[in-house]
Amino acid sequence: MAEVPETVTVLHCPNGSTVYIVGTAHFSKESIQDVRETISKFNPNTVVLELCQDRQMILHFSEEDILREARTMTFGKLRSFIRRDGFVAGLTQSIFLKLSAQFTQQLGVAPGGEFRAGFEEAQKIGARVVLGDRLIGITFKRALAALTLWQRFQFALLLIQSMSTDLEITPEEIENLKKKDMVTMFTGELASDYPVLSEVFVNERDRILAYSLMMAANCAHQPYGPPVKVVGIMGMGHIPGVEKNWNQDIAVRELLTVPPPSGTARLIRTGIKIGLLGACAVGIYFCVKKFLL
């Protein structure tokens, strides 16, 4: 077998398919090179990306486009996120965009470069491209459903505070960003206060990604299909979980549903939302007043 970069994990299927998973750090130029080298070397039939339909636009954006989108965070954009995914999930997406802008400015690399490289290399060789991750809206909604009402309130306040402050990144943290994927870092920071978030953001998505790779390799269900070669591209934090779930029977349908809220939870959630919106309005009023005076 040809030599692979040390960031590549090789998995085998019962039908003879071979899967090469490139574990990436989302702000690493080396990861982009590893992706290009792996696809060029193994000429896969399919390339599976750790993206979903809601995030596929990153494949067609340049680094300048992404930075401009993140810099021009308007109330209209925030409102569209909230309308689509709910109040807290919309705030979370806005913060991800804000963090991406700050990281891009300091690192000189926009997030998703490894996915764009994978997409470009797949097009060169005529390989099929599969978006292998769960819709980000479902992930956020499942995470919030797993929190208690009090935890949701605390989490929402934390998000509002994060939206109004700039993140200071030390040189040491900048180097760490080149060696870790963003979701693992994000959930790692919150795991002590909200351990259930790691289950939803990392462990559940590990199973989703493993299933997507097995589907691409024709070995998710019997009878198996013909053997093929697959390259998967995902944050390195997902690799151990994918290996753990490899060649296992994964109940993927359960991972794609959102538990319905109870009537009481819906009522309290509405009250919390009104309270948080009121707090935002008061904060904006005082900021504008201070600016004008």
mmCIF file of C-alpha atoms in Angstrom:
data_model
loop_
_atom_site.group_PDB
_atom_site.id
_atom_site.type_symbol
_atom_site.label_atom_id
_atom_site.label_comp_id
_atom_site.label_asym_id
_atom_site.label_seq_id
_atom_site.Cartn_x
_atom_site.Cartn_y
_atom_site.Cartn_z
ATOM 1 C CA MET A 1 0.000 0.000 0.000
ATOM 2 C CA ALA A 2 1.224 3.496 -0.816
ATOM 3 C CA GLU A 3 2.578 5.550 2.055
ATOM 4 C CA VAL A 4 0.028 7.905 3.597
ATOM 5 C CA PRO A 5 0.497 11.144 5.589
ATOM 6 C CA GLU A 6 0.579 10.580 9.359
ATOM 7 C CA THR A 7 -2.731 12.463 9.639
ATOM 8 C CA VAL A 8 -4.482 9.789 7.554
ATOM 9 C CA THR A 9 -6.312 6.850 9.176
ATOM 10 C CA VAL A 10 -6.994 3.813 6.980
ATOM 11 C CA LEU A 11 -10.127 1.726 7.630
ATOM 12 C CA HIS A 12 -11.274 -1.431 5.854
ATOM 13 C CA CYS A 13 -14.741 -2.787 5.089
ATOM 14 C CA PRO A 14 -16.073 -6.357 4.897
ATOM 15 C CA ASN A 15 -16.706 -5.933 1.156
ATOM 16 C CA GLY A 16 -13.067 -5.006 0.451
ATOM 17 C CA SER A 17 -13.562 -1.236 0.321
ATOM 18 C CA THR A 18 -10.810 0.973 1.722
ATOM 19 C CA VAL A 19 -11.475 4.302 3.434
ATOM 20 C CA TYR A 20 -8.762 6.920 3.954
ATOM 21 C CA ILE A 21 -9.748 9.515 6.570
ATOM 22 C CA VAL A 22 -7.752 12.745 6.641
ATOM 23 C CA GLY A 23 -7.880 14.171 10.173
ATOM 24 C CA THR A 24 -7.633 17.937 9.876
ATOM 25 C CA ALA A 25 -7.257 21.094 11.920
ATOM 26 C CA HIS A 26 -9.619 23.639 10.409
ATOM 27 C CA PHE A 27 -7.058 26.482 10.328
ATOM 28 C CA SER A 28 -4.021 24.477 9.210
ATOM 29 C CA LYS A 29 -2.335 24.957 5.843
ATOM 30 C CA GLU A 30 -0.695 21.561 6.370
ATOM 31 C CA SER A 31 -4.139 19.938 6.516
ATOM 32 C CA ILE A 32 -4.997 21.405 3.116
ATOM 33 C CA GLN A 33 -1.832 19.889 1.678
ATOM 34 C CA ASP A 34 -2.578 16.500 3.275
ATOM 35 C CA VAL A 35 -6.037 16.499 1.660
ATOM 36 C CA ARG A 36 -4.694 17.278 -1.801
ATOM 37 C CA GLU A 37 -1.924 14.699 -1.482
ATOM 38 C CA THR A 38 -4.253 11.926 -0.257
ATOM 39 C CA ILE A 39 -6.845 12.382 -3.009
ATOM 40 C CA SER A 40 -4.177 12.648 -5.685
ATOM 41 C CA LYS A 41 -2.396 9.520 -4.437
ATOM 42 C CA PHE A 42 -5.396 7.188 -3.976
ATOM 43 C CA ASN A 43 -7.782 8.432 -6.696
ATOM 44 C CA PRO A 44 -10.981 7.662 -4.716
ATOM 45 C CA ASN A 45 -14.419 6.979 -6.153
ATOM 46 C CA THR A 46 -16.018 9.194 -3.478
ATOM 47 C CA VAL A 47 -14.902 12.041 -1.212
ATOM 48 C CA VAL A 48 -16.919 12.490 2.005
ATOM 49 C CA LEU A 49 -16.777 15.920 3.680
ATOM 50 C CA GLU A 50 -17.624 16.854 7.282
ATOM 51 C CA LEU A 51 -20.186 19.326 5.988
ATOM 52 C CA CYS A 52 -23.973 19.451 5.659
ATOM 53 C CA GLN A 53 -26.285 21.147 3.167
ATOM 54 C CA ASP A 54 -26.574 24.232 5.378
ATOM 55 C CA ARG A 55 -22.793 24.677 5.323
ATOM 56 C CA GLN A 56 -21.994 23.702 1.741
ATOM 57 C CA MET A 57 -21.653 27.348 0.675
ATOM 58 C CA ILE A 58 -18.200 27.259 2.273
ATOM 59 C CA LEU A 59 -17.074 25.211 -0.735
ATOM 60 C CA HIS A 60 -17.728 28.107 -3.084
ATOM 61 C CA PHE A 61 -16.469 30.985 -0.912
ATOM 62 C CA SER A 62 -12.963 32.373 -1.072
ATOM 63 C CA GLU A 63 -11.201 33.339 2.157
ATOM 64 C CA GLU A 64 -12.020 36.965 1.339
ATOM 65 C CA ASP A 65 -15.718 36.094 0.962
ATOM 66 C CA ILE A 66 -15.816 34.307 4.319
ATOM 67 C CA LEU A 67 -14.040 37.136 6.109
ATOM 68 C CA ARG A 68 -16.368 39.722 4.568
ATOM 69 C CA GLU A 69 -19.458 37.721 5.558
ATOM 70 C CA ALA A 70 -18.207 37.391 9.126
ATOM 71 C CA ARG A 71 -17.255 41.061 9.411
ATOM 72 C CA THR A 72 -20.628 42.278 8.183
ATOM 73 C CA MET A 73 -22.753 40.544 10.807
ATOM 74 C CA THR A 74 -25.985 42.546 10.719
ATOM 75 C CA PHE A 75 -29.192 42.307 12.690
ATOM 76 C CA GLY A 76 -30.825 40.995 9.525
ATOM 77 C CA LYS A 77 -28.393 38.064 9.338
ATOM 78 C CA LEU A 78 -28.847 37.325 13.008
ATOM 79 C CA ARG A 79 -32.617 37.403 12.607
ATOM 80 C CA SER A 80 -32.454 34.989 9.661
ATOM 81 C CA PHE A 81 -30.389 32.545 11.745
ATOM 82 C CA ILE A 82 -32.893 32.817 14.617
ATOM 83 C CA ARG A 83 -35.895 32.342 12.320
ATOM 84 C CA ARG A 84 -34.361 29.248 10.764
ATOM 85 C CA ASP A 85 -32.889 27.523 13.815
ATOM 86 C CA GLY A 86 -34.419 29.187 16.879
ATOM 87 C CA PHE A 87 -33.179 31.887 19.250
ATOM 88 C CA VAL A 88 -30.275 30.153 20.999
ATOM 89 C CA ALA A 89 -29.170 28.103 17.971
ATOM 90 C CA GLY A 90 -29.213 31.242 15.820
ATOM 91 C CA LEU A 91 -27.045 33.080 18.339
ATOM 92 C CA THR A 92 -24.640 30.134 18.413
ATOM 93 C CA GLN A 93 -24.250 30.181 14.632
ATOM 94 C CA SER A 94 -23.591 33.922 14.718
ATOM 95 C CA ILE A 95 -20.849 33.405 17.303
ATOM 96 C CA PHE A 96 -19.231 30.692 15.176
ATOM 97 C CA LEU A 97 -19.148 33.177 12.298
ATOM 98 C CA LYS A 98 -17.695 35.885 14.515
ATOM 99 C CA LEU A 99 -15.001 33.558 15.872
ATOM 100 C CA SER A 100 -14.144 32.463 12.344
ATOM 101 C CA ALA A 101 -13.535 36.086 11.341
ATOM 102 C CA GLN A 102 -11.210 36.691 14.298
ATOM 103 C CA PHE A 103 -9.304 33.464 13.720
ATOM 104 C CA THR A 104 -8.991 34.195 9.998
ATOM 105 C CA GLN A 105 -7.534 37.634 10.659
ATOM 106 C CA GLN A 106 -4.916 36.320 13.098
ATOM 107 C CA LEU A 107 -4.038 33.061 11.342
ATOM 108 C CA GLY A 108 -4.280 34.141 7.727
ATOM 109 C CA VAL A 109 -6.340 31.029 6.892
ATOM 110 C CA ALA A 110 -10.143 30.879 6.658
ATOM 111 C CA PRO A 111 -11.939 27.831 8.093
ATOM 112 C CA GLY A 112 -12.962 25.146 5.626
ATOM 113 C CA GLY A 113 -9.866 25.350 3.439
ATOM 114 C CA GLU A 114 -9.417 21.576 3.669
ATOM 115 C CA PHE A 115 -13.002 21.032 2.468
ATOM 116 C CA ARG A 116 -12.547 23.403 -0.454
ATOM 117 C CA ALA A 117 -9.338 21.569 -1.342
ATOM 118 C CA GLY A 118 -11.131 18.215 -1.164
ATOM 119 C CA PHE A 119 -13.969 19.498 -3.342
ATOM 120 C CA GLU A 120 -11.536 20.874 -5.930
ATOM 121 C CA GLU A 121 -9.455 17.682 -6.051
ATOM 122 C CA ALA A 122 -12.581 15.522 -6.344
ATOM 123 C CA GLN A 123 -13.735 17.570 -9.325
ATOM 124 C CA LYS A 124 -10.362 17.100 -11.021
ATOM 125 C CA ILE A 125 -10.652 13.306 -10.961
ATOM 126 C CA GLY A 126 -14.421 13.063 -11.390
ATOM 127 C CA ALA A 127 -15.038 11.655 -7.897
ATOM 128 C CA ARG A 128 -18.447 11.898 -6.243
ATOM 129 C CA VAL A 129 -18.672 14.397 -3.363
ATOM 130 C CA VAL A 130 -20.835 13.509 -0.351
ATOM 131 C CA LEU A 131 -21.802 15.895 2.464
ATOM 132 C CA GLY A 132 -21.520 13.459 5.361
ATOM 133 C CA ASP A 133 -22.497 15.489 8.413
ATOM 134 C CA ARG A 134 -25.861 16.055 10.078
ATOM 135 C CA LEU A 135 -27.694 19.312 9.348
ATOM 136 C CA ILE A 136 -26.285 21.895 11.730
ATOM 137 C CA GLY A 137 -29.789 23.033 12.703
ATOM 138 C CA ILE A 138 -30.671 19.524 13.903
ATOM 139 C CA THR A 139 -27.437 19.346 15.898
ATOM 140 C CA PHE A 140 -28.161 22.647 17.663
ATOM 141 C CA LYS A 141 -31.769 21.707 18.363
ATOM 142 C CA ARG A 142 -30.784 18.296 19.782
ATOM 143 C CA ALA A 143 -28.170 19.974 21.970
ATOM 144 C CA LEU A 144 -30.678 22.465 23.360
ATOM 145 C CA ALA A 145 -33.282 19.745 23.899
ATOM 146 C CA ALA A 146 -30.756 17.876 26.036
ATOM 147 C CA LEU A 147 -30.194 20.882 28.340
ATOM 148 C CA THR A 148 -32.393 21.685 31.291
ATOM 149 C CA LEU A 149 -34.425 24.896 31.086
ATOM 150 C CA TRP A 150 -32.088 26.613 33.544
ATOM 151 C CA GLN A 151 -29.054 25.505 31.523
ATOM 152 C CA ARG A 152 -30.649 26.902 28.363
ATOM 153 C CA PHE A 153 -31.181 30.231 30.072
ATOM 154 C CA GLN A 154 -27.559 30.318 31.289
ATOM 155 C CA PHE A 155 -26.290 29.261 27.877
ATOM 156 C CA ALA A 156 -28.331 31.953 26.121
ATOM 157 C CA LEU A 157 -26.921 34.638 28.446
ATOM 158 C CA LEU A 158 -23.409 33.350 27.740
ATOM 159 C CA LEU A 159 -24.034 33.607 23.989
ATOM 160 C CA ILE A 160 -25.393 37.167 24.262
ATOM 161 C CA GLN A 161 -22.327 38.169 26.270
ATOM 162 C CA SER A 162 -20.050 36.544 23.685
ATOM 163 C CA MET A 163 -21.745 38.453 20.851
ATOM 164 C CA SER A 164 -21.019 41.788 22.543
ATOM 165 C CA THR A 165 -17.323 41.196 23.336
ATOM 166 C CA ASP A 166 -14.221 40.577 21.249
ATOM 167 C CA LEU A 167 -12.253 37.416 21.911
ATOM 168 C CA GLU A 168 -8.601 37.940 22.809
ATOM 169 C CA ILE A 169 -6.454 35.142 21.404
ATOM 170 C CA THR A 170 -2.952 34.577 22.769
ATOM 171 C CA PRO A 171 -0.033 33.412 20.566
ATOM 172 C CA GLU A 172 -0.169 30.020 22.329
ATOM 173 C CA GLU A 173 -3.873 29.649 21.494
ATOM 174 C CA ILE A 174 -3.166 30.573 17.884
ATOM 175 C CA GLU A 175 -0.674 27.697 17.643
ATOM 176 C CA ASN A 176 -3.205 25.325 19.226
ATOM 177 C CA LEU A 177 -5.786 26.291 16.590
ATOM 178 C CA LYS A 178 -3.416 24.937 13.946
ATOM 179 C CA LYS A 179 -3.455 21.537 15.669
ATOM 180 C CA LYS A 180 -7.131 21.114 16.654
ATOM 181 C CA ASP A 181 -10.501 21.256 14.957
ATOM 182 C CA MET A 182 -12.850 24.068 15.940
ATOM 183 C CA VAL A 183 -15.817 21.996 17.157
ATOM 184 C CA THR A 184 -13.614 19.963 19.511
ATOM 185 C CA MET A 185 -12.183 23.176 20.981
ATOM 186 C CA PHE A 186 -15.623 24.774 21.289
ATOM 187 C CA THR A 187 -17.223 21.802 23.055
ATOM 188 C CA GLY A 188 -14.129 21.236 25.162
ATOM 189 C CA GLU A 189 -14.470 24.704 26.660
ATOM 190 C CA LEU A 190 -18.125 24.066 27.539
ATOM 191 C CA ALA A 191 -17.888 20.417 28.593
ATOM 192 C CA SER A 192 -17.310 21.155 32.271
ATOM 193 C CA ASP A 193 -20.526 23.223 32.545
ATOM 194 C CA TYR A 194 -22.559 21.439 29.846
ATOM 195 C CA PRO A 195 -21.209 17.868 29.444
ATOM 196 C CA VAL A 196 -24.218 16.842 27.368
ATOM 197 C CA LEU A 197 -23.023 19.146 24.573
ATOM 198 C CA SER A 198 -20.027 16.895 23.943
ATOM 199 C CA GLU A 199 -22.399 13.966 23.443
ATOM 200 C CA VAL A 200 -24.436 15.828 20.825
ATOM 201 C CA PHE A 201 -21.738 17.849 19.069
ATOM 202 C CA VAL A 202 -19.034 15.172 19.047
ATOM 203 C CA ASN A 203 -20.163 11.621 19.889
ATOM 204 C CA GLU A 204 -23.422 11.662 17.929
ATOM 205 C CA ARG A 205 -21.735 13.237 14.935
ATOM 206 C CA ASP A 206 -18.964 10.624 15.139
ATOM 207 C CA ARG A 207 -21.658 8.008 14.505
ATOM 208 C CA ILE A 208 -23.218 10.054 11.705
ATOM 209 C CA LEU A 209 -19.840 10.487 9.987
ATOM 210 C CA ALA A 210 -18.971 6.791 10.387
ATOM 211 C CA TYR A 211 -22.330 5.874 8.819
ATOM 212 C CA SER A 212 -21.787 8.290 5.905
ATOM 213 C CA LEU A 213 -18.363 6.791 5.214
ATOM 214 C CA MET A 214 -19.729 3.238 5.330
ATOM 215 C CA MET A 215 -22.555 4.213 2.982
ATOM 216 C CA ALA A 216 -20.034 5.685 0.556
ATOM 217 C CA ALA A 217 -17.990 2.477 0.852
ATOM 218 C CA ASN A 218 -21.067 0.291 0.143
ATOM 219 C CA CYS A 219 -20.745 -1.499 3.491
ATOM 220 C CA ALA A 220 -23.347 0.139 5.766
ATOM 221 C CA HIS A 221 -25.986 -2.543 5.095
ATOM 222 C CA GLN A 222 -26.068 -6.064 3.762
ATOM 223 C CA PRO A 223 -25.989 -7.158 1.019
ATOM 224 C CA TYR A 224 -22.815 -5.151 0.489
ATOM 225 C CA GLY A 225 -22.042 -3.383 -2.750
ATOM 226 C CA PRO A 226 -18.852 -3.630 -4.810
ATOM 227 C CA PRO A 227 -15.542 -2.519 -3.240
ATOM 228 C CA VAL A 228 -14.542 1.119 -3.759
ATOM 229 C CA LYS A 229 -12.038 3.648 -2.467
ATOM 230 C CA VAL A 230 -13.235 6.529 -0.291
ATOM 231 C CA VAL A 231 -11.465 9.565 1.150
ATOM 232 C CA GLY A 232 -13.068 11.198 4.186
ATOM 233 C CA ILE A 233 -12.143 14.700 5.363
ATOM 234 C CA MET A 234 -13.029 15.692 8.919
ATOM 235 C CA GLY A 235 -11.707 17.342 12.069
ATOM 236 C CA MET A 236 -9.150 15.152 13.811
ATOM 237 C CA GLY A 237 -11.250 15.137 16.978
ATOM 238 C CA HIS A 238 -13.782 12.884 15.237
ATOM 239 C CA ILE A 239 -11.324 10.148 14.211
ATOM 240 C CA PRO A 240 -11.354 8.099 17.469
ATOM 241 C CA GLY A 241 -15.162 8.089 17.515
ATOM 242 C CA VAL A 242 -15.396 7.038 13.873
ATOM 243 C CA GLU A 243 -12.950 4.184 14.516
ATOM 244 C CA LYS A 244 -14.986 3.123 17.562
ATOM 245 C CA ASN A 245 -18.174 2.937 15.495
ATOM 246 C CA TRP A 246 -16.628 1.430 12.379
ATOM 247 C CA ASN A 247 -18.429 -1.605 10.926
ATOM 248 C CA GLN A 248 -21.099 -1.244 13.629
ATOM 249 C CA ASP A 249 -24.874 -1.159 13.153
ATOM 250 C CA ILE A 250 -25.687 2.546 13.617
ATOM 251 C CA ALA A 251 -29.284 3.634 14.274
ATOM 252 C CA VAL A 252 -28.835 6.775 12.239
ATOM 253 C CA ARG A 253 -32.541 7.676 12.038
ATOM 254 C CA GLU A 254 -32.659 8.274 15.794
ATOM 255 C CA LEU A 255 -29.789 10.747 15.463
ATOM 256 C CA LEU A 256 -31.645 12.801 12.865
ATOM 257 C CA THR A 257 -34.746 13.579 14.922
ATOM 258 C CA VAL A 258 -35.416 16.421 17.354
ATOM 259 C CA PRO A 259 -37.376 15.558 20.522
ATOM 260 C CA PRO A 260 -40.583 17.669 20.679
ATOM 261 C CA PRO A 261 -40.724 20.092 23.642
ATOM 262 C CA SER A 262 -43.354 19.607 26.315
ATOM 263 C CA GLY A 263 -46.120 22.183 26.773
ATOM 264 C CA THR A 264 -44.551 23.497 29.982
ATOM 265 C CA ALA A 265 -41.133 23.718 28.389
ATOM 266 C CA ARG A 266 -42.612 25.603 25.438
ATOM 267 C CA LEU A 267 -44.286 28.113 27.739
ATOM 268 C CA ILE A 268 -41.186 28.689 29.846
ATOM 269 C CA ARG A 269 -39.016 28.900 26.728
ATOM 270 C CA THR A 270 -41.245 31.668 25.372
ATOM 271 C CA GLY A 271 -40.895 33.562 28.651
ATOM 272 C CA ILE A 272 -37.127 33.181 28.590
ATOM 273 C CA LYS A 273 -36.992 34.336 24.976
ATOM 274 C CA ILE A 274 -39.031 37.468 25.782
ATOM 275 C CA GLY A 275 -36.792 38.195 28.768
ATOM 276 C CA LEU A 276 -33.605 37.786 26.739
ATOM 277 C CA LEU A 277 -34.905 39.923 23.897
ATOM 278 C CA GLY A 278 -35.805 42.579 26.461
ATOM 279 C CA ALA A 279 -32.287 42.410 27.896
ATOM 280 C CA CYS A 280 -30.838 42.779 24.399
ATOM 281 C CA ALA A 281 -33.028 45.790 23.706
ATOM 282 C CA VAL A 282 -31.972 47.477 26.955
ATOM 283 C CA GLY A 283 -28.319 46.797 26.187
ATOM 284 C CA ILE A 284 -28.613 48.211 22.680
ATOM 285 C CA TYR A 285 -30.423 51.303 24.032
ATOM 286 C CA PHE A 286 -27.651 52.124 26.501
ATOM 287 C CA CYS A 287 -24.910 51.453 23.914
ATOM 288 C CA VAL A 288 -26.579 53.816 21.421
ATOM 289 C CA LYS A 289 -27.196 56.425 24.143
ATOM 290 C CA LYS A 290 -23.561 56.298 25.216
ATOM 291 C CA PHE A 291 -22.397 56.608 21.615
ATOM 292 C CA LEU A 292 -24.617 59.579 20.858
ATOM 293 C CA LEU A 293 -23.701 61.419 24.042
#
